[in-house]
């Protein structure tokens, strides 16, 4: 008989008898071993796959709901191995499962156990910051699922899943499960209130600055710095041109341009390499721009930044 450990304890298992499985389709019986499992005096059905294969989360959800109505017991899937993305999608659907003795998602037992203990989140990741700023400036994402966000951003489902969790852990949003067991994100309050609440966690997106005397290329750029601020306000821009891009954009620039006198000190062109891609095409988005310039002590810049931000909430 299979042995399963959850939260350091061995499950009490016994095979479910033929009479208990009345009403269950034959093909389902052929795919799984049915075990009656007991943990801390709570009984549930543990489904062990007979073949080393993982099932799509939506199929697992439907099967679990059908079997629960027949067996009148919570249904839990047992997997020997599970990819990270598969695990997250099962969790998003609210499917109960165990991965050997490594991971258990059993919320009906108030258990979400993992071998490794993660540190408490204390800062906002770059992807989480991108998503939050997208919500504040591009489109209201209240009620969006991770799959919805994946379609509108340059990030994968798994990366977005981590970012959603990061935002929730910092209490910047709430993640709620709908009737289809799909997790959806919700921000509380007005966009101005969300912005002010998140300011302590928002970081300057610039991770590296480079200067050039000239760049010859057919590529188009997103402008940042004083030129972008001048676009949103009445400030006069500096002579130095500032262009913003993420690491992928900078690699593209390197392969499709001829540059003159690259250095870390000064030049007529400034390249800011960001931790996430620009949210706007022609000019850096106002909130990211604010984060790049908020430490500038020039009174004119401080005043115009305040004007730019206040315009967003009108």
mmCIF file of N, CA, C and O in Angstrom, residues 85-184:
data_model
loop_
_atom_site.group_PDB
_atom_site.id
_atom_site.type_symbol
_atom_site.label_atom_id
_atom_site.label_comp_id
_atom_site.label_asym_id
_atom_site.label_seq_id
_atom_site.Cartn_x
_atom_site.Cartn_y
_atom_site.Cartn_z
ATOM 1 N N UNK A 85 4.355 25.148 -12.379
ATOM 2 C CA UNK A 85 3.222 25.802 -13.044
ATOM 3 C C UNK A 85 1.950 24.976 -12.879
ATOM 4 O O UNK A 85 0.859 25.512 -12.685
ATOM 5 N N UNK A 86 2.085 23.637 -12.926
ATOM 6 C CA UNK A 86 0.926 22.772 -12.741
ATOM 7 C C UNK A 86 0.396 22.901 -11.312
ATOM 8 O O UNK A 86 -0.822 22.941 -11.086
ATOM 9 N N UNK A 87 1.302 22.957 -10.358
ATOM 10 C CA UNK A 87 0.922 23.092 -8.956
ATOM 11 C C UNK A 87 0.147 24.390 -8.725
ATOM 12 O O UNK A 87 -0.894 24.401 -8.076
ATOM 13 N N UNK A 88 0.645 25.488 -9.286
ATOM 14 C CA UNK A 88 -0.018 26.786 -9.107
ATOM 15 C C UNK A 88 -1.405 26.804 -9.739
ATOM 16 O O UNK A 88 -2.338 27.417 -9.200
ATOM 17 N N UNK A 89 -1.535 26.176 -10.878
ATOM 18 C CA UNK A 89 -2.838 26.169 -11.537
ATOM 19 C C UNK A 89 -3.853 25.329 -10.770
ATOM 20 O O UNK A 89 -5.034 25.667 -10.718
ATOM 21 N N UNK A 90 -3.396 24.244 -10.166
ATOM 22 C CA UNK A 90 -4.284 23.446 -9.322
ATOM 23 C C UNK A 90 -4.745 24.259 -8.114
ATOM 24 O O UNK A 90 -5.915 24.231 -7.738
ATOM 25 N N UNK A 91 -3.816 25.010 -7.518
ATOM 26 C CA UNK A 91 -4.151 25.853 -6.367
ATOM 27 C C UNK A 91 -5.143 26.934 -6.783
ATOM 28 O O UNK A 91 -6.116 27.223 -6.083
ATOM 29 N N UNK A 92 -4.896 27.548 -7.955
ATOM 30 C CA UNK A 92 -5.794 28.595 -8.457
ATOM 31 C C UNK A 92 -7.211 28.059 -8.649
ATOM 32 O O UNK A 92 -8.197 28.788 -8.452
ATOM 33 N N UNK A 93 -7.321 26.801 -9.055
ATOM 34 C CA UNK A 93 -8.635 26.187 -9.274
ATOM 35 C C UNK A 93 -9.259 25.685 -7.968
ATOM 36 O O UNK A 93 -10.423 25.304 -7.940
ATOM 37 N N UNK A 94 -8.466 25.666 -6.901
ATOM 38 C CA UNK A 94 -8.987 25.158 -5.636
ATOM 39 C C UNK A 94 -9.031 23.640 -5.586
ATOM 40 O O UNK A 94 -9.845 23.059 -4.870
ATOM 41 N N UNK A 95 -8.156 22.978 -6.367
ATOM 42 C CA UNK A 95 -8.085 21.520 -6.379
ATOM 43 C C UNK A 95 -7.180 21.057 -5.237
ATOM 44 O O UNK A 95 -6.042 21.514 -5.114
ATOM 45 N N UNK A 96 -7.673 20.132 -4.412
ATOM 46 C CA UNK A 96 -6.890 19.621 -3.299
ATOM 47 C C UNK A 96 -5.905 18.570 -3.816
ATOM 48 O O UNK A 96 -6.269 17.692 -4.612
ATOM 49 N N UNK A 97 -4.666 18.621 -3.339
ATOM 50 C CA UNK A 97 -3.682 17.644 -3.806
ATOM 51 C C UNK A 97 -2.511 17.523 -2.838
ATOM 52 O O UNK A 97 -2.284 18.379 -1.987
ATOM 53 N N UNK A 98 -1.783 16.435 -3.002
ATOM 54 C CA UNK A 98 -0.559 16.168 -2.246
ATOM 55 C C UNK A 98 0.508 15.769 -3.244
ATOM 56 O O UNK A 98 0.246 14.993 -4.164
ATOM 57 N N UNK A 99 1.721 16.290 -3.095
ATOM 58 C CA UNK A 99 2.852 15.869 -3.906
ATOM 59 C C UNK A 99 3.802 15.113 -2.985
ATOM 60 O O UNK A 99 4.611 15.707 -2.275
ATOM 61 N N UNK A 100 3.640 13.782 -2.967
ATOM 62 C CA UNK A 100 4.446 12.917 -2.107
ATOM 63 C C UNK A 100 4.526 13.523 -0.710
ATOM 64 O O UNK A 100 3.511 13.885 -0.125
ATOM 65 N N UNK A 101 5.757 13.675 -0.160
ATOM 66 C CA UNK A 101 5.889 14.313 1.156
ATOM 67 C C UNK A 101 6.470 15.720 1.036
ATOM 68 O O UNK A 101 7.000 16.279 1.989
ATOM 69 N N UNK A 102 6.343 16.306 -0.166
ATOM 70 C CA UNK A 102 6.962 17.605 -0.422
ATOM 71 C C UNK A 102 5.991 18.777 -0.279
ATOM 72 O O UNK A 102 6.368 19.868 0.131
ATOM 73 N N UNK A 103 4.737 18.545 -0.651
ATOM 74 C CA UNK A 103 3.792 19.669 -0.687
ATOM 75 C C UNK A 103 2.380 19.130 -0.489
ATOM 76 O O UNK A 103 2.032 18.068 -1.000
ATOM 77 N N UNK A 104 1.579 19.876 0.260
ATOM 78 C CA UNK A 104 0.176 19.503 0.443
ATOM 79 C C UNK A 104 -0.691 20.743 0.396
ATOM 80 O O UNK A 104 -0.429 21.710 1.105
ATOM 81 N N UNK A 105 -1.693 20.720 -0.468
ATOM 82 C CA UNK A 105 -2.679 21.806 -0.523
ATOM 83 C C UNK A 105 -4.007 21.221 -0.072
ATOM 84 O O UNK A 105 -4.741 20.614 -0.853
ATOM 85 N N UNK A 106 -4.310 21.385 1.210
ATOM 86 C CA UNK A 106 -5.508 20.819 1.816
ATOM 87 C C UNK A 106 -6.198 21.872 2.673
ATOM 88 O O UNK A 106 -6.256 21.754 3.902
ATOM 89 N N UNK A 107 -6.727 22.922 2.070
ATOM 90 C CA UNK A 107 -7.325 24.015 2.848
ATOM 91 C C UNK A 107 -8.506 23.573 3.704
ATOM 92 O O UNK A 107 -8.795 24.199 4.716
ATOM 93 N N UNK A 108 -9.197 22.474 3.306
ATOM 94 C CA UNK A 108 -10.323 22.016 4.125
ATOM 95 C C UNK A 108 -9.824 21.439 5.452
ATOM 96 O O UNK A 108 -10.582 21.267 6.396
ATOM 97 N N UNK A 109 -8.497 21.143 5.533
ATOM 98 C CA UNK A 109 -7.879 20.728 6.794
ATOM 99 C C UNK A 109 -7.045 21.858 7.396
ATOM 100 O O UNK A 109 -6.332 21.659 8.372
ATOM 101 N N UNK A 110 -7.143 23.042 6.774
ATOM 102 C CA UNK A 110 -6.334 24.206 7.163
ATOM 103 C C UNK A 110 -4.860 23.854 7.073
ATOM 104 O O UNK A 110 -4.056 24.130 7.972
ATOM 105 N N UNK A 111 -4.474 23.218 5.951
ATOM 106 C CA UNK A 111 -3.072 22.846 5.739
ATOM 107 C C UNK A 111 -2.617 23.346 4.377
ATOM 108 O O UNK A 111 -3.264 23.099 3.373
ATOM 109 N N UNK A 112 -1.572 24.053 4.343
ATOM 110 C CA UNK A 112 -0.886 24.386 3.104
ATOM 111 C C UNK A 112 0.588 24.233 3.434
ATOM 112 O O UNK A 112 1.275 25.186 3.776
ATOM 113 N N UNK A 113 1.061 23.024 3.370
ATOM 114 C CA UNK A 113 2.375 22.649 3.894
ATOM 115 C C UNK A 113 3.406 22.518 2.793
ATOM 116 O O UNK A 113 3.155 21.952 1.745
ATOM 117 N N UNK A 114 4.569 23.035 3.044
ATOM 118 C CA UNK A 114 5.688 22.905 2.129
ATOM 119 C C UNK A 114 6.942 22.659 2.948
ATOM 120 O O UNK A 114 7.092 23.198 4.041
ATOM 121 N N UNK A 115 7.863 21.851 2.424
ATOM 122 C CA UNK A 115 9.065 21.510 3.173
ATOM 123 C C UNK A 115 9.892 22.730 3.518
ATOM 124 O O UNK A 115 10.328 22.922 4.643
ATOM 125 N N UNK A 116 10.142 23.576 2.525
ATOM 126 C CA UNK A 116 10.989 24.741 2.748
ATOM 127 C C UNK A 116 10.168 25.881 3.306
ATOM 128 O O UNK A 116 9.045 26.118 2.896
ATOM 129 N N UNK A 117 10.725 26.613 4.255
ATOM 130 C CA UNK A 117 10.050 27.745 4.871
ATOM 131 C C UNK A 117 10.516 29.020 4.193
ATOM 132 O O UNK A 117 11.704 29.345 4.175
ATOM 133 N N UNK A 118 9.570 29.767 3.626
ATOM 134 C CA UNK A 118 9.916 31.000 2.912
ATOM 135 C C UNK A 118 9.953 32.177 3.871
ATOM 136 O O UNK A 118 9.211 32.249 4.835
ATOM 137 N N UNK A 119 10.834 33.117 3.568
ATOM 138 C CA UNK A 119 10.916 34.338 4.359
ATOM 139 C C UNK A 119 9.692 35.211 4.103
ATOM 140 O O UNK A 119 9.108 35.188 3.032
ATOM 141 N N UNK A 120 9.311 35.968 5.090
ATOM 142 C CA UNK A 120 8.187 36.874 4.957
ATOM 143 C C UNK A 120 8.526 37.963 3.932
ATOM 144 O O UNK A 120 9.612 38.532 3.940
ATOM 145 N N UNK A 121 7.584 38.235 3.045
ATOM 146 C CA UNK A 121 7.787 39.250 2.022
ATOM 147 C C UNK A 121 7.861 40.636 2.654
ATOM 148 O O UNK A 121 7.010 41.009 3.443
ATOM 149 N N UNK A 122 8.907 41.384 2.292
ATOM 150 C CA UNK A 122 9.059 42.728 2.828
ATOM 151 C C UNK A 122 9.231 43.773 1.728
ATOM 152 O O UNK A 122 9.353 44.961 2.021
ATOM 153 N N UNK A 123 9.282 43.336 0.488
ATOM 154 C CA UNK A 123 9.429 44.303 -0.601
ATOM 155 C C UNK A 123 8.650 43.843 -1.829
ATOM 156 O O UNK A 123 8.279 42.677 -1.965
ATOM 157 N N UNK A 124 8.416 44.792 -2.712
ATOM 158 C CA UNK A 124 7.644 44.543 -3.921
ATOM 159 C C UNK A 124 8.581 44.102 -5.041
ATOM 160 O O UNK A 124 9.598 44.746 -5.301
ATOM 161 N N UNK A 125 8.255 43.008 -5.705
ATOM 162 C CA UNK A 125 9.074 42.557 -6.825
ATOM 163 C C UNK A 125 8.847 43.465 -8.030
ATOM 164 O O UNK A 125 7.859 44.206 -8.104
ATOM 165 N N UNK A 126 9.750 43.392 -8.994
ATOM 166 C CA UNK A 126 9.636 44.224 -10.195
ATOM 167 C C UNK A 126 8.362 43.903 -10.973
ATOM 168 O O UNK A 126 7.694 44.808 -11.484
ATOM 169 N N UNK A 127 8.018 42.616 -11.053
ATOM 170 C CA UNK A 127 6.810 42.221 -11.794
ATOM 171 C C UNK A 127 5.560 42.692 -11.054
ATOM 172 O O UNK A 127 4.615 43.189 -11.666
ATOM 173 N N UNK A 128 5.564 42.564 -9.725
ATOM 174 C CA UNK A 128 4.426 43.038 -8.938
ATOM 175 C C UNK A 128 4.264 44.548 -9.091
ATOM 176 O O UNK A 128 3.145 45.062 -9.185
ATOM 177 N N UNK A 129 5.389 45.272 -9.134
ATOM 178 C CA UNK A 129 5.337 46.718 -9.319
ATOM 179 C C UNK A 129 4.770 47.052 -10.695
ATOM 180 O O UNK A 129 3.937 47.964 -10.831
ATOM 181 N N UNK A 130 5.196 46.324 -11.712
ATOM 182 C CA UNK A 130 4.680 46.533 -13.063
ATOM 183 C C UNK A 130 3.159 46.350 -13.082
ATOM 184 O O UNK A 130 2.421 47.165 -13.651
ATOM 185 N N UNK A 131 2.674 45.271 -12.442
ATOM 186 C CA UNK A 131 1.242 44.981 -12.429
ATOM 187 C C UNK A 131 0.475 46.072 -11.699
ATOM 188 O O UNK A 131 -0.589 46.528 -12.147
ATOM 189 N N UNK A 132 0.993 46.519 -10.571
ATOM 190 C CA UNK A 132 0.322 47.565 -9.809
ATOM 191 C C UNK A 132 0.247 48.862 -10.615
ATOM 192 O O UNK A 132 -0.799 49.508 -10.676
ATOM 193 N N UNK A 133 1.360 49.245 -11.267
ATOM 194 C CA UNK A 133 1.375 50.470 -12.060
ATOM 195 C C UNK A 133 0.505 50.335 -13.312
ATOM 196 O O UNK A 133 -0.078 51.318 -13.781
ATOM 197 N N UNK A 134 0.411 49.113 -13.838
ATOM 198 C CA UNK A 134 -0.484 48.859 -14.966
ATOM 199 C C UNK A 134 -1.921 49.143 -14.545
ATOM 200 O O UNK A 134 -2.688 49.791 -15.267
ATOM 201 N N UNK A 135 -2.283 48.665 -13.361
ATOM 202 C CA UNK A 135 -3.634 48.895 -12.837
ATOM 203 C C UNK A 135 -3.911 50.376 -12.644
ATOM 204 O O UNK A 135 -5.010 50.863 -12.947
ATOM 205 N N UNK A 136 -2.941 51.112 -12.149
ATOM 206 C CA UNK A 136 -3.136 52.522 -11.836
ATOM 207 C C UNK A 136 -3.168 53.411 -13.078
ATOM 208 O O UNK A 136 -3.763 54.485 -13.049
ATOM 209 N N UNK A 137 -2.544 52.969 -14.178
ATOM 210 C CA UNK A 137 -2.389 53.866 -15.327
ATOM 211 C C UNK A 137 -2.920 53.346 -16.657
ATOM 212 O O UNK A 137 -3.298 54.144 -17.526
ATOM 213 N N UNK A 138 -2.949 52.029 -16.839
ATOM 214 C CA UNK A 138 -3.312 51.488 -18.150
ATOM 215 C C UNK A 138 -4.747 50.985 -18.180
ATOM 216 O O UNK A 138 -5.549 51.394 -19.019
ATOM 217 N N UNK A 139 -5.083 50.097 -17.245
ATOM 218 C CA UNK A 139 -6.412 49.492 -17.247
ATOM 219 C C UNK A 139 -6.746 49.009 -15.836
ATOM 220 O O UNK A 139 -5.872 48.509 -15.129
ATOM 221 N N UNK A 140 -7.980 49.177 -15.428
ATOM 222 C CA UNK A 140 -8.426 48.698 -14.128
ATOM 223 C C UNK A 140 -8.477 47.176 -14.168
ATOM 224 O O UNK A 140 -9.264 46.591 -14.913
ATOM 225 N N UNK A 141 -7.632 46.517 -13.382
ATOM 226 C CA UNK A 141 -7.555 45.057 -13.446
ATOM 227 C C UNK A 141 -8.328 44.378 -12.313
ATOM 228 O O UNK A 141 -8.186 43.168 -12.101
ATOM 229 N N UNK A 142 -9.139 45.124 -11.585
ATOM 230 C CA UNK A 142 -9.967 44.511 -10.547
ATOM 231 C C UNK A 142 -10.814 43.399 -11.151
ATOM 232 O O UNK A 142 -11.526 43.612 -12.133
ATOM 233 N N UNK A 143 -10.721 42.212 -10.557
ATOM 234 C CA UNK A 143 -11.472 41.070 -11.060
ATOM 235 C C UNK A 143 -10.732 40.243 -12.085
ATOM 236 O O UNK A 143 -11.230 39.205 -12.538
ATOM 237 N N UNK A 144 -9.507 40.655 -12.448
ATOM 238 C CA UNK A 144 -8.734 39.898 -13.435
ATOM 239 C C UNK A 144 -8.145 38.645 -12.801
ATOM 240 O O UNK A 144 -7.774 38.619 -11.629
ATOM 241 N N UNK A 145 -8.023 37.599 -13.603
ATOM 242 C CA UNK A 145 -7.324 36.389 -13.197
ATOM 243 C C UNK A 145 -5.870 36.486 -13.655
ATOM 244 O O UNK A 145 -5.486 37.412 -14.379
ATOM 245 N N UNK A 146 -5.073 35.522 -13.245
ATOM 246 C CA UNK A 146 -3.676 35.499 -13.687
ATOM 247 C C UNK A 146 -3.583 35.287 -15.197
ATOM 248 O O UNK A 146 -2.708 35.852 -15.858
ATOM 249 N N UNK A 147 -4.501 34.490 -15.723
ATOM 250 C CA UNK A 147 -4.530 34.260 -17.173
ATOM 251 C C UNK A 147 -4.866 35.550 -17.916
ATOM 252 O O UNK A 147 -4.310 35.828 -18.985
ATOM 253 N N UNK A 148 -5.777 36.361 -17.360
ATOM 254 C CA UNK A 148 -6.108 37.653 -17.983
ATOM 255 C C UNK A 148 -4.875 38.543 -18.034
ATOM 256 O O UNK A 148 -4.601 39.190 -19.053
ATOM 257 N N UNK A 149 -4.132 38.584 -16.934
ATOM 258 C CA UNK A 149 -2.937 39.432 -16.859
ATOM 259 C C UNK A 149 -1.863 38.935 -17.803
ATOM 260 O O UNK A 149 -1.126 39.731 -18.394
ATOM 261 N N UNK A 150 -1.777 37.624 -17.972
ATOM 262 C CA UNK A 150 -0.770 37.047 -18.863
ATOM 263 C C UNK A 150 -0.974 37.526 -20.296
ATOM 264 O O UNK A 150 -0.010 37.769 -21.030
ATOM 265 N N UNK A 151 -2.250 37.686 -20.696
ATOM 266 C CA UNK A 151 -2.553 38.124 -22.057
ATOM 267 C C UNK A 151 -2.198 39.580 -22.305
ATOM 268 O O UNK A 151 -1.981 39.982 -23.446
ATOM 269 N N UNK A 152 -2.120 40.375 -21.251
ATOM 270 C CA UNK A 152 -1.910 41.814 -21.389
ATOM 271 C C UNK A 152 -0.512 42.268 -20.970
ATOM 272 O O UNK A 152 -0.219 43.464 -21.017
ATOM 273 N N UNK A 153 0.344 41.351 -20.575
ATOM 274 C CA UNK A 153 1.668 41.736 -20.094
ATOM 275 C C UNK A 153 2.742 40.868 -20.735
ATOM 276 O O UNK A 153 2.440 39.840 -21.351
ATOM 277 N N UNK A 154 4.010 41.225 -20.573
ATOM 278 C CA UNK A 154 5.085 40.424 -21.152
ATOM 279 C C UNK A 154 5.520 39.264 -20.258
ATOM 280 O O UNK A 154 6.534 38.622 -20.525
ATOM 281 N N UNK A 155 4.743 38.971 -19.211
ATOM 282 C CA UNK A 155 5.163 37.982 -18.222
ATOM 283 C C UNK A 155 4.374 36.676 -18.338
ATOM 284 O O UNK A 155 3.242 36.650 -18.834
ATOM 285 N N UNK A 156 4.987 35.586 -17.843
ATOM 286 C CA UNK A 156 4.357 34.275 -17.881
ATOM 287 C C UNK A 156 3.373 34.110 -16.726
ATOM 288 O O UNK A 156 3.407 34.852 -15.742
ATOM 289 N N UNK A 157 2.538 33.105 -16.842
ATOM 290 C CA UNK A 157 1.532 32.809 -15.826
ATOM 291 C C UNK A 157 2.189 32.591 -14.460
ATOM 292 O O UNK A 157 1.716 33.109 -13.446
ATOM 293 N N UNK A 158 3.265 31.810 -14.431
ATOM 294 C CA UNK A 158 3.933 31.497 -13.167
ATOM 295 C C UNK A 158 4.487 32.761 -12.513
ATOM 296 O O UNK A 158 4.347 32.978 -11.304
ATOM 297 N N UNK A 159 5.119 33.617 -13.315
ATOM 298 C CA UNK A 159 5.681 34.860 -12.795
ATOM 299 C C UNK A 159 4.579 35.768 -12.259
ATOM 300 O O UNK A 159 4.733 36.396 -11.208
ATOM 301 N N UNK A 160 3.465 35.827 -12.961
ATOM 302 C CA UNK A 160 2.328 36.644 -12.517
ATOM 303 C C UNK A 160 1.740 36.079 -11.225
ATOM 304 O O UNK A 160 1.357 36.832 -10.326
ATOM 305 N N UNK A 161 1.696 34.756 -11.121
ATOM 306 C CA UNK A 161 1.190 34.117 -9.903
ATOM 307 C C UNK A 161 2.005 34.554 -8.692
ATOM 308 O O UNK A 161 1.457 34.887 -7.632
ATOM 309 N N UNK A 162 3.317 34.570 -8.839
ATOM 310 C CA UNK A 162 4.189 35.010 -7.742
ATOM 311 C C UNK A 162 3.951 36.482 -7.417
ATOM 312 O O UNK A 162 3.956 36.885 -6.248
ATOM 313 N N UNK A 163 3.752 37.282 -8.461
ATOM 314 C CA UNK A 163 3.547 38.719 -8.258
ATOM 315 C C UNK A 163 2.224 38.988 -7.534
ATOM 316 O O UNK A 163 2.155 39.839 -6.651
ATOM 317 N N UNK A 164 1.169 38.262 -7.909
ATOM 318 C CA UNK A 164 -0.118 38.401 -7.227
ATOM 319 C C UNK A 164 0.051 38.095 -5.740
ATOM 320 O O UNK A 164 -0.463 38.805 -4.875
ATOM 321 N N UNK A 165 0.758 37.013 -5.459
ATOM 322 C CA UNK A 165 0.977 36.611 -4.062
ATOM 323 C C UNK A 165 1.778 37.672 -3.324
ATOM 324 O O UNK A 165 1.495 37.991 -2.163
ATOM 325 N N UNK A 166 2.779 38.227 -3.993
ATOM 326 C CA UNK A 166 3.613 39.282 -3.415
ATOM 327 C C UNK A 166 2.769 40.502 -3.046
ATOM 328 O O UNK A 166 2.878 41.053 -1.941
ATOM 329 N N UNK A 167 1.898 40.908 -3.930
ATOM 330 C CA UNK A 167 1.013 42.047 -3.676
ATOM 331 C C UNK A 167 0.069 41.766 -2.511
ATOM 332 O O UNK A 167 -0.184 42.634 -1.676
ATOM 333 N N UNK A 168 -0.430 40.538 -2.455
ATOM 334 C CA UNK A 168 -1.352 40.178 -1.373
ATOM 335 C C UNK A 168 -0.633 40.136 -0.025
ATOM 336 O O UNK A 168 -1.170 40.596 0.986
ATOM 337 N N UNK A 169 0.573 39.591 -0.005
ATOM 338 C CA UNK A 169 1.324 39.496 1.247
ATOM 339 C C UNK A 169 1.652 40.864 1.823
ATOM 340 O O UNK A 169 1.739 41.034 3.040
ATOM 341 N N UNK A 170 1.822 41.846 0.953
ATOM 342 C CA UNK A 170 2.096 43.208 1.405
ATOM 343 C C UNK A 170 0.800 43.984 1.663
ATOM 344 O O UNK A 170 0.845 45.183 1.932
ATOM 345 N N UNK A 171 -0.323 43.282 1.560
ATOM 346 C CA UNK A 171 -1.649 43.857 1.810
ATOM 347 C C UNK A 171 -1.960 45.024 0.873
ATOM 348 O O UNK A 171 -2.636 45.986 1.256
ATOM 349 N N UNK A 172 -1.478 44.913 -0.352
ATOM 350 C CA UNK A 172 -1.764 45.927 -1.369
ATOM 351 C C UNK A 172 -2.965 45.526 -2.223
ATOM 352 O O UNK A 172 -3.452 46.328 -3.019
ATOM 353 N N UNK A 173 -3.428 44.289 -2.076
ATOM 354 C CA UNK A 173 -4.592 43.819 -2.806
ATOM 355 C C UNK A 173 -5.182 42.627 -2.073
ATOM 356 O O UNK A 173 -4.609 42.146 -1.088
ATOM 357 N N UNK A 174 -6.304 42.134 -2.579
ATOM 358 C CA UNK A 174 -6.893 40.897 -2.087
ATOM 359 C C UNK A 174 -7.047 39.934 -3.254
ATOM 360 O O UNK A 174 -7.375 40.352 -4.365
ATOM 361 N N UNK A 175 -6.776 38.661 -2.999
ATOM 362 C CA UNK A 175 -6.969 37.630 -4.012
ATOM 363 C C UNK A 175 -8.161 36.791 -3.581
ATOM 364 O O UNK A 175 -8.153 36.191 -2.505
ATOM 365 N N UNK A 176 -9.203 36.763 -4.411
ATOM 366 C CA UNK A 176 -10.419 36.031 -4.080
ATOM 367 C C UNK A 176 -10.699 34.971 -5.138
ATOM 368 O O UNK A 176 -10.382 35.154 -6.313
ATOM 369 N N UNK A 177 -11.287 33.874 -4.706
ATOM 370 C CA UNK A 177 -11.608 32.776 -5.605
ATOM 371 C C UNK A 177 -13.071 32.863 -6.034
ATOM 372 O O UNK A 177 -13.955 33.006 -5.193
ATOM 373 N N UNK A 178 -13.313 32.783 -7.356
ATOM 374 C CA UNK A 178 -14.686 32.884 -7.841
ATOM 375 C C UNK A 178 -15.378 31.522 -7.803
ATOM 376 O O UNK A 178 -14.811 30.534 -7.312
ATOM 377 N N UNK A 179 -16.594 31.453 -8.337
ATOM 378 C CA UNK A 179 -17.365 30.209 -8.281
ATOM 379 C C UNK A 179 -16.723 29.084 -9.086
ATOM 380 O O UNK A 179 -17.009 27.904 -8.865
ATOM 381 N N UNK A 180 -15.832 29.425 -10.023
ATOM 382 C CA UNK A 180 -15.118 28.413 -10.810
ATOM 383 C C UNK A 180 -13.764 28.076 -10.211
ATOM 384 O O UNK A 180 -12.938 27.431 -10.840
ATOM 385 N N UNK A 181 -13.514 28.547 -8.999
ATOM 386 C CA UNK A 181 -12.268 28.311 -8.268
ATOM 387 C C UNK A 181 -11.068 28.992 -8.938
ATOM 388 O O UNK A 181 -9.939 28.529 -8.831
ATOM 389 N N UNK A 182 -11.323 30.059 -9.670
ATOM 390 C CA UNK A 182 -10.240 30.824 -10.292
ATOM 391 C C UNK A 182 -9.925 32.025 -9.405
ATOM 392 O O UNK A 182 -10.829 32.759 -9.000
ATOM 393 N N UNK A 183 -8.659 32.229 -9.116
ATOM 394 C CA UNK A 183 -8.262 33.350 -8.265
ATOM 395 C C UNK A 183 -8.266 34.650 -9.059
ATOM 396 O O UNK A 183 -7.766 34.710 -10.188
ATOM 397 N N UNK A 184 -8.818 35.701 -8.425
ATOM 398 C CA UNK A 184 -8.915 37.006 -9.073
ATOM 399 C C UNK A 184 -8.413 38.091 -8.119
ATOM 400 O O UNK A 184 -8.576 37.984 -6.903
#
